[in-house]
Amino acid sequence: MSCCFGLITALLFTGVIYAEDGSSGWLRYTALEESAARSYRQPAPRVVTAIGDDALVESARQELIRGIRGMLGLRLRVETRVSHESTFVLGTLGGLRKAAPQLALAGNLEPDAFWLKTVTVAGVRYTVVAAADARGVLYGVFGLLRKMALGEPIDRLDEKQTPYAPIRWVNQWDNLDGSIERGYGGKSIFWEGGHARQDLTRVGEYGRLLASLGINGCSINNVNADPRLLTDDFAPQVARIAGALRPWGVQVALSVDFGSPKSIGGLDTFDPADPKVAAWWKAKADELYRAVPDLAGFVLKADSEGRVGPSAYGRTHADAANVVARALRPHGGKLFYRGFVYDHHMDWRNLKNDRARAAYDNFHPLDGRFDDNAVIQIKNGPIDFQVREPASPLFGGLQKTNQAVELQITQEYTGQARFLVFLVPMWKQTLDFDMGPATVKALAAGKTFHRPTGGFVGVANVGMDSNWTGNHLSQANLYGFGRLAWNPDLSARTIAEEWTRLTFGGDAKVGATVTDMLLKSWRTYENYTGPLGLQGLTDIVGNHYGVSVEASERNGWGQWHRADEKGVGMDRTAATGTGYIGQYNPAVARVYESLDMCPDDLVLFMHHVPYTHRLHSGKTVIQTIYDLHYGGEATAEGYVGEWKPLAGRIDEQRYRAVLAQLEYQAGQAEVWRDAVNNWFLRASGIADDQGRVGHHRGRVEAEAMTLDGYTAVPVTPWEAASGGKAVSCPVARCAASIRYTGAAGRFILRVQYFDQNNGSAGYRVQIGGRPVDEWVASARVPSAKIDGSTSTRRTVTEIALRPGDTIRVEGMPDGGETAALDYIEILPFEN
Ligand code: GCW
């Protein structure tokens, strides 16, 4: 055996960087750099003893073996008893006190907490992972392995970690047909073609990732729930999914539809006050718990976005929550009732109407009327996961009701897995925000008003893509959510550093570069999209992705920012506006109510001001909008240059994938910058004092080129295309060309085209008759139209041009995709 062991060690520690597809996430356990490995290997026990036969303790033991083998190249020997040999000892406090009293483990631990402790008995060193329960043992092993992967010492341990809150859940918005609402990482890992997948391997792997962060619950279907899930056919399927997650301590929850007693239950009503309805929910819960005894509970979206709810019978949200909660209670189940209730048919002409008021207006009057196993699940902000929102006032409005904060891990409004946007700094702003009585994190965790149940829910929406989230960098958001749910006092920097090291290895340059990019990415995205509290400015009634400044205006959805030719922003003051600010504790309200005190970041969320209003910076609102968009775009453009020097320091596969993503993002940032700035220039009539907006060096509109087959078409919304127009090819092949008349030199050529998702058009570029580039437009972008979502940039770098050269772009449509072009840009090549 020793011959082979040596060989394995040699192979593991040659420093070769293997291709990686991201499926291991942050649990790669790749070989540590040799000097670090040596420092762990020498004192590390060679034996593991796990006390107890719980499946979670078994998972913990397997995980330890796997981690130690991967990182140190050591194979641990499994023993059933604690002997006089240095050993990793795993178990619950109760179990260890019986089986290994010599370790003398004193004291108690909270549920799910763990204790890493080095104990020396008669000169023999034991590395102990102890916990109150089996789940804590598993979390402790993950904690120990993380320490090693991060290069922290483990030879003199005495560390207790207790989770901040009991609720640390993820929600998946998966549909039974396998699609995922607002999911950007591929198809559902749970469902396919109307049934649970046959092969649930990925579910188990997901459970492992979640457990490594201390996440203990997962709802497995869309909150826009399909009532079929509560029909008899599904209980065994849910049981199979629960079985795949159980070894990782992740309990399954289901989203339910409030109309179920009628739609699938055969009753003529779903009135929560009707005893027949209560009996139906009870029978349904009993039946489900027979199949899944550790079911965590239900999630309920009622009276929201077209879902039925108690309003159908004039009942309250408390009536609705309690009738379901009471069915779950005998089984220890919990009911998460979503606070995301609002009227999406609001009259936009009424300046007093305000969607932001809805959660508080709906739930604050009911405080104290919810059962103890009901939890109000509140989105971080009062609108809907926008790039910046204030903390929802409802966090401060419930004192006698359980609450949990809902954060969105899937990047619905923040770039949908195509943009680098690390959300931890944004979440921390909410969690650390002082609502008056306490911070949001303390309120949500139930600490302030001593509520029994509370915590953190993250909408994860991972999918079948090998990297789970549709791109490598978005994994940082899942990791960050889990770490914050365990300990919201961790800094964004700590989380970013940890994730980078665990995901890309210990190279210092990689660590510093990626951490820096992560930490600035939310602000950057905000700057080139909707800063100053403007929010998304995206296609609010469609895909929530590309730019569309007015899509949120003049409709019932209530995401208005009320921009016109004189000014911009929602007046939410108590004095003259919607009164929203009055929902906050007076200390908070005072700051938001006053234009002088309101932070610039939220000024247009709270106030309507003229474009010439001066911010704390001394600059006008309009100039700030222009400047932030230019600044944000420049930073996004800079990511590419920051990433490139990492070539060879991480594996090629992930290096290339991320590079392509960042190049794409840089192009989209320019689209956003120009669209929003042009829109505000037209609305305000106030020029950019730096002369940039509307003037683009080296840009030639496609409609101004010599067109062969291409025809000019107006683009909707107009700001999504430069000059409001594109050219589109109605035949099999078209071309747009110009004669270059500038000085000879080396240049970068950028082609702005539209990559729709209803075809894969081909493009070719020729200069002076010579081909210089060709590509196929086949990206996974959520639009079949020529618009802000599909606008994409191709860069041809370092081309030589002489006066008189013809630059010709050819397009070959495919399917519904018309090989449309917006413009080309000829920019000096700077080395
Ligand atoms: O942000 C909106 C999304 C909907 C989602 C809803 C919700 C599941 O656009 O897709 O529906 O929020 O949170 O219920």
JSON list of N, CA and C in Angstrom, two decimals, residues 674-713:
[
{"chain": "A", "resi": 674, "resn": "ASP", "atom": "N", "xyz": [-25.66, 54.14, -22.02]},
{"chain": "A", "resi": 674, "resn": "ASP", "atom": "CA", "xyz": [-26.15, 55.03, -23.07]},
{"chain": "A", "resi": 674, "resn": "ASP", "atom": "C", "xyz": [-27.66, 55.15, -23.04]},
{"chain": "A", "resi": 675, "resn": "ALA", "atom": "N", "xyz": [-28.34, 54.04, -22.81]},
{"chain": "A", "resi": 675, "resn": "ALA", "atom": "CA", "xyz": [-29.80, 54.07, -22.83]},
{"chain": "A", "resi": 675, "resn": "ALA", "atom": "C", "xyz": [-30.34, 54.99, -21.73]},
{"chain": "A", "resi": 676, "resn": "VAL", "atom": "N", "xyz": [-29.86, 54.78, -20.51]},
{"chain": "A", "resi": 676, "resn": "VAL", "atom": "CA", "xyz": [-30.39, 55.57, -19.40]},
{"chain": "A", "resi": 676, "resn": "VAL", "atom": "C", "xyz": [-30.00, 57.04, -19.56]},
{"chain": "A", "resi": 677, "resn": "ASN", "atom": "N", "xyz": [-28.77, 57.28, -19.93]},
{"chain": "A", "resi": 677, "resn": "ASN", "atom": "CA", "xyz": [-28.33, 58.68, -20.08]},
{"chain": "A", "resi": 677, "resn": "ASN", "atom": "C", "xyz": [-29.07, 59.37, -21.23]},
{"chain": "A", "resi": 678, "resn": "ASN", "atom": "N", "xyz": [-29.22, 58.70, -22.34]},
{"chain": "A", "resi": 678, "resn": "ASN", "atom": "CA", "xyz": [-29.93, 59.32, -23.46]},
{"chain": "A", "resi": 678, "resn": "ASN", "atom": "C", "xyz": [-31.38, 59.60, -23.08]},
{"chain": "A", "resi": 679, "resn": "TRP", "atom": "N", "xyz": [-31.96, 58.66, -22.35]},
{"chain": "A", "resi": 679, "resn": "TRP", "atom": "CA", "xyz": [-33.35, 58.86, -21.94]},
{"chain": "A", "resi": 679, "resn": "TRP", "atom": "C", "xyz": [-33.48, 60.11, -21.07]},
{"chain": "A", "resi": 680, "resn": "PHE", "atom": "N", "xyz": [-32.60, 60.24, -20.11]},
{"chain": "A", "resi": 680, "resn": "PHE", "atom": "CA", "xyz": [-32.68, 61.39, -19.20]},
{"chain": "A", "resi": 680, "resn": "PHE", "atom": "C", "xyz": [-32.27, 62.69, -19.89]},
{"chain": "A", "resi": 681, "resn": "LEU", "atom": "N", "xyz": [-31.40, 62.59, -20.86]},
{"chain": "A", "resi": 681, "resn": "LEU", "atom": "CA", "xyz": [-31.05, 63.79, -21.63]},
{"chain": "A", "resi": 681, "resn": "LEU", "atom": "C", "xyz": [-32.28, 64.28, -22.39]},
{"chain": "A", "resi": 682, "resn": "ARG", "atom": "N", "xyz": [-32.98, 63.34, -23.01]},
{"chain": "A", "resi": 682, "resn": "ARG", "atom": "CA", "xyz": [-34.17, 63.74, -23.77]},
{"chain": "A", "resi": 682, "resn": "ARG", "atom": "C", "xyz": [-35.24, 64.28, -22.83]},
{"chain": "A", "resi": 683, "resn": "ALA", "atom": "N", "xyz": [-35.43, 63.61, -21.69]},
{"chain": "A", "resi": 683, "resn": "ALA", "atom": "CA", "xyz": [-36.49, 64.04, -20.76]},
{"chain": "A", "resi": 683, "resn": "ALA", "atom": "C", "xyz": [-36.17, 65.41, -20.16]},
{"chain": "A", "resi": 684, "resn": "SER", "atom": "N", "xyz": [-34.95, 65.58, -19.72]},
{"chain": "A", "resi": 684, "resn": "SER", "atom": "CA", "xyz": [-34.62, 66.80, -18.96]},
{"chain": "A", "resi": 684, "resn": "SER", "atom": "C", "xyz": [-34.22, 67.95, -19.87]},
{"chain": "A", "resi": 685, "resn": "GLY", "atom": "N", "xyz": [-33.69, 67.64, -21.04]},
{"chain": "A", "resi": 685, "resn": "GLY", "atom": "CA", "xyz": [-33.17, 68.70, -21.91]},
{"chain": "A", "resi": 685, "resn": "GLY", "atom": "C", "xyz": [-31.90, 69.34, -21.36]},
{"chain": "A", "resi": 686, "resn": "ILE", "atom": "N", "xyz": [-31.30, 68.72, -20.35]},
{"chain": "A", "resi": 686, "resn": "ILE", "atom": "CA", "xyz": [-30.10, 69.31, -19.74]},
{"chain": "A", "resi": 686, "resn": "ILE", "atom": "C", "xyz": [-28.87, 68.51, -20.19]},
{"chain": "A", "resi": 687, "resn": "ALA", "atom": "N", "xyz": [-27.93, 69.21, -20.80]},
{"chain": "A", "resi": 687, "resn": "ALA", "atom": "CA", "xyz": [-26.76, 68.53, -21.37]},
{"chain": "A", "resi": 687, "resn": "ALA", "atom": "C", "xyz": [-25.81, 68.06, -20.27]},
{"chain": "A", "resi": 688, "resn": "ASP", "atom": "N", "xyz": [-25.06, 67.04, -20.59]},
{"chain": "A", "resi": 688, "resn": "ASP", "atom": "CA", "xyz": [-23.98, 66.53, -19.73]},
{"chain": "A", "resi": 688, "resn": "ASP", "atom": "C", "xyz": [-22.87, 67.59, -19.71]},
{"chain": "A", "resi": 689, "resn": "ASP", "atom": "N", "xyz": [-22.49, 68.05, -18.53]},
{"chain": "A", "resi": 689, "resn": "ASP", "atom": "CA", "xyz": [-21.49, 69.13, -18.53]},
{"chain": "A", "resi": 689, "resn": "ASP", "atom": "C", "xyz": [-20.11, 68.63, -18.97]},
{"chain": "A", "resi": 690, "resn": "GLN", "atom": "N", "xyz": [-19.99, 67.32, -19.17]},
{"chain": "A", "resi": 690, "resn": "GLN", "atom": "CA", "xyz": [-18.72, 66.83, -19.73]},
{"chain": "A", "resi": 690, "resn": "GLN", "atom": "C", "xyz": [-18.85, 66.45, -21.20]},
{"chain": "A", "resi": 691, "resn": "GLY", "atom": "N", "xyz": [-20.01, 66.73, -21.76]},
{"chain": "A", "resi": 691, "resn": "GLY", "atom": "CA", "xyz": [-20.19, 66.56, -23.21]},
{"chain": "A", "resi": 691, "resn": "GLY", "atom": "C", "xyz": [-20.18, 65.13, -23.71]},
{"chain": "A", "resi": 692, "resn": "ARG", "atom": "N", "xyz": [-20.38, 64.14, -22.83]},
{"chain": "A", "resi": 692, "resn": "ARG", "atom": "CA", "xyz": [-20.28, 62.74, -23.29]},
{"chain": "A", "resi": 692, "resn": "ARG", "atom": "C", "xyz": [-21.60, 62.20, -23.81]},
{"chain": "A", "resi": 693, "resn": "VAL", "atom": "N", "xyz": [-22.69, 62.55, -23.09]},
{"chain": "A", "resi": 693, "resn": "VAL", "atom": "CA", "xyz": [-23.97, 61.91, -23.40]},
{"chain": "A", "resi": 693, "resn": "VAL", "atom": "C", "xyz": [-24.45, 62.34, -24.79]},
{"chain": "A", "resi": 694, "resn": "GLY", "atom": "N", "xyz": [-24.74, 61.36, -25.61]},
{"chain": "A", "resi": 694, "resn": "GLY", "atom": "CA", "xyz": [-25.18, 61.65, -26.98]},
{"chain": "A", "resi": 694, "resn": "GLY", "atom": "C", "xyz": [-24.04, 61.84, -27.96]},
{"chain": "A", "resi": 695, "resn": "HIS", "atom": "N", "xyz": [-22.81, 61.82, -27.48]},
{"chain": "A", "resi": 695, "resn": "HIS", "atom": "CA", "xyz": [-21.65, 61.98, -28.39]},
{"chain": "A", "resi": 695, "resn": "HIS", "atom": "C", "xyz": [-20.73, 60.80, -28.18]},
{"chain": "A", "resi": 696, "resn": "HIS", "atom": "N", "xyz": [-20.47, 60.08, -29.23]},
{"chain": "A", "resi": 696, "resn": "HIS", "atom": "CA", "xyz": [-19.66, 58.87, -29.06]},
{"chain": "A", "resi": 696, "resn": "HIS", "atom": "C", "xyz": [-18.55, 58.84, -30.09]},
{"chain": "A", "resi": 697, "resn": "ARG", "atom": "N", "xyz": [-17.38, 58.97, -29.56]},
{"chain": "A", "resi": 697, "resn": "ARG", "atom": "CA", "xyz": [-16.19, 58.96, -30.39]},
{"chain": "A", "resi": 697, "resn": "ARG", "atom": "C", "xyz": [-16.13, 57.66, -31.20]},
{"chain": "A", "resi": 698, "resn": "GLY", "atom": "N", "xyz": [-15.93, 57.79, -32.48]},
{"chain": "A", "resi": 698, "resn": "GLY", "atom": "CA", "xyz": [-15.68, 56.60, -33.31]},
{"chain": "A", "resi": 698, "resn": "GLY", "atom": "C", "xyz": [-16.91, 55.76, -33.61]},
{"chain": "A", "resi": 699, "resn": "ARG", "atom": "N", "xyz": [-18.11, 56.22, -33.22]},
{"chain": "A", "resi": 699, "resn": "ARG", "atom": "CA", "xyz": [-19.30, 55.40, -33.42]},
{"chain": "A", "resi": 699, "resn": "ARG", "atom": "C", "xyz": [-19.95, 55.70, -34.77]},
{"chain": "A", "resi": 700, "resn": "VAL", "atom": "N", "xyz": [-20.29, 54.68, -35.50]},
{"chain": "A", "resi": 700, "resn": "VAL", "atom": "CA", "xyz": [-21.01, 54.85, -36.76]},
{"chain": "A", "resi": 700, "resn": "VAL", "atom": "C", "xyz": [-22.30, 54.05, -36.67]},
{"chain": "A", "resi": 701, "resn": "GLU", "atom": "N", "xyz": [-23.44, 54.72, -36.75]},
{"chain": "A", "resi": 701, "resn": "GLU", "atom": "CA", "xyz": [-24.73, 54.03, -36.68]},
{"chain": "A", "resi": 701, "resn": "GLU", "atom": "C", "xyz": [-24.87, 53.10, -37.88]},
{"chain": "A", "resi": 702, "resn": "ALA", "atom": "N", "xyz": [-25.39, 51.92, -37.65]},
{"chain": "A", "resi": 702, "resn": "ALA", "atom": "CA", "xyz": [-25.57, 50.98, -38.77]},
{"chain": "A", "resi": 702, "resn": "ALA", "atom": "C", "xyz": [-26.46, 51.58, -39.85]},
{"chain": "A", "resi": 703, "resn": "GLU", "atom": "N", "xyz": [-27.48, 52.33, -39.41]},
{"chain": "A", "resi": 703, "resn": "GLU", "atom": "CA", "xyz": [-28.42, 52.89, -40.40]},
{"chain": "A", "resi": 703, "resn": "GLU", "atom": "C", "xyz": [-27.76, 53.97, -41.26]},
{"chain": "A", "resi": 704, "resn": "ALA", "atom": "N", "xyz": [-26.56, 54.45, -40.82]},
{"chain": "A", "resi": 704, "resn": "ALA", "atom": "CA", "xyz": [-25.85, 55.45, -41.62]},
{"chain": "A", "resi": 704, "resn": "ALA", "atom": "C", "xyz": [-24.81, 54.79, -42.54]},
{"chain": "A", "resi": 705, "resn": "MET", "atom": "N", "xyz": [-24.68, 53.47, -42.46]},
{"chain": "A", "resi": 705, "resn": "MET", "atom": "CA", "xyz": [-23.69, 52.78, -43.30]},
{"chain": "A", "resi": 705, "resn": "MET", "atom": "C", "xyz": [-24.33, 52.47, -44.68]},
{"chain": "A", "resi": 706, "resn": "THR", "atom": "N", "xyz": [-23.53, 52.03, -45.60]},
{"chain": "A", "resi": 706, "resn": "THR", "atom": "CA", "xyz": [-24.07, 51.62, -46.89]},
{"chain": "A", "resi": 706, "resn": "THR", "atom": "C", "xyz": [-24.68, 50.24, -46.71]},
{"chain": "A", "resi": 707, "resn": "LEU", "atom": "N", "xyz": [-25.98, 50.15, -46.96]},
{"chain": "A", "resi": 707, "resn": "LEU", "atom": "CA", "xyz": [-26.68, 48.91, -46.62]},
{"chain": "A", "resi": 707, "resn": "LEU", "atom": "C", "xyz": [-26.96, 48.09, -47.87]},
{"chain": "A", "resi": 708, "resn": "ASP", "atom": "N", "xyz": [-26.67, 46.82, -47.76]},
{"chain": "A", "resi": 708, "resn": "ASP", "atom": "CA", "xyz": [-26.92, 45.90, -48.85]},
{"chain": "A", "resi": 708, "resn": "ASP", "atom": "C", "xyz": [-27.88, 44.83, -48.31]},
{"chain": "A", "resi": 709, "resn": "GLY", "atom": "N", "xyz": [-29.17, 45.04, -48.52]},
{"chain": "A", "resi": 709, "resn": "GLY", "atom": "CA", "xyz": [-30.17, 44.10, -47.99]},
{"chain": "A", "resi": 709, "resn": "GLY", "atom": "C", "xyz": [-30.73, 44.53, -46.64]},
{"chain": "A", "resi": 710, "resn": "TYR", "atom": "N", "xyz": [-29.90, 45.05, -45.78]},
{"chain": "A", "resi": 710, "resn": "TYR", "atom": "CA", "xyz": [-30.37, 45.49, -44.46]},
{"chain": "A", "resi": 710, "resn": "TYR", "atom": "C", "xyz": [-31.37, 46.64, -44.60]},
{"chain": "A", "resi": 711, "resn": "THR", "atom": "N", "xyz": [-32.36, 46.68, -43.70]},
{"chain": "A", "resi": 711, "resn": "THR", "atom": "CA", "xyz": [-33.25, 47.84, -43.67]},
{"chain": "A", "resi": 711, "resn": "THR", "atom": "C", "xyz": [-33.28, 48.40, -42.25]},
{"chain": "A", "resi": 712, "resn": "ALA", "atom": "N", "xyz": [-33.43, 49.72, -42.16]},
{"chain": "A", "resi": 712, "resn": "ALA", "atom": "CA", "xyz": [-33.47, 50.37, -40.84]},
{"chain": "A", "resi": 712, "resn": "ALA", "atom": "C", "xyz": [-34.82, 50.10, -40.19]},
{"chain": "A", "resi": 713, "resn": "VAL", "atom": "N", "xyz": [-34.80, 49.78, -38.90]},
{"chain": "A", "resi": 713, "resn": "VAL", "atom": "CA", "xyz": [-36.07, 49.54, -38.17]},
{"chain": "A", "resi": 713, "resn": "VAL", "atom": "C", "xyz": [-36.03, 50.32, -36.86]}
]
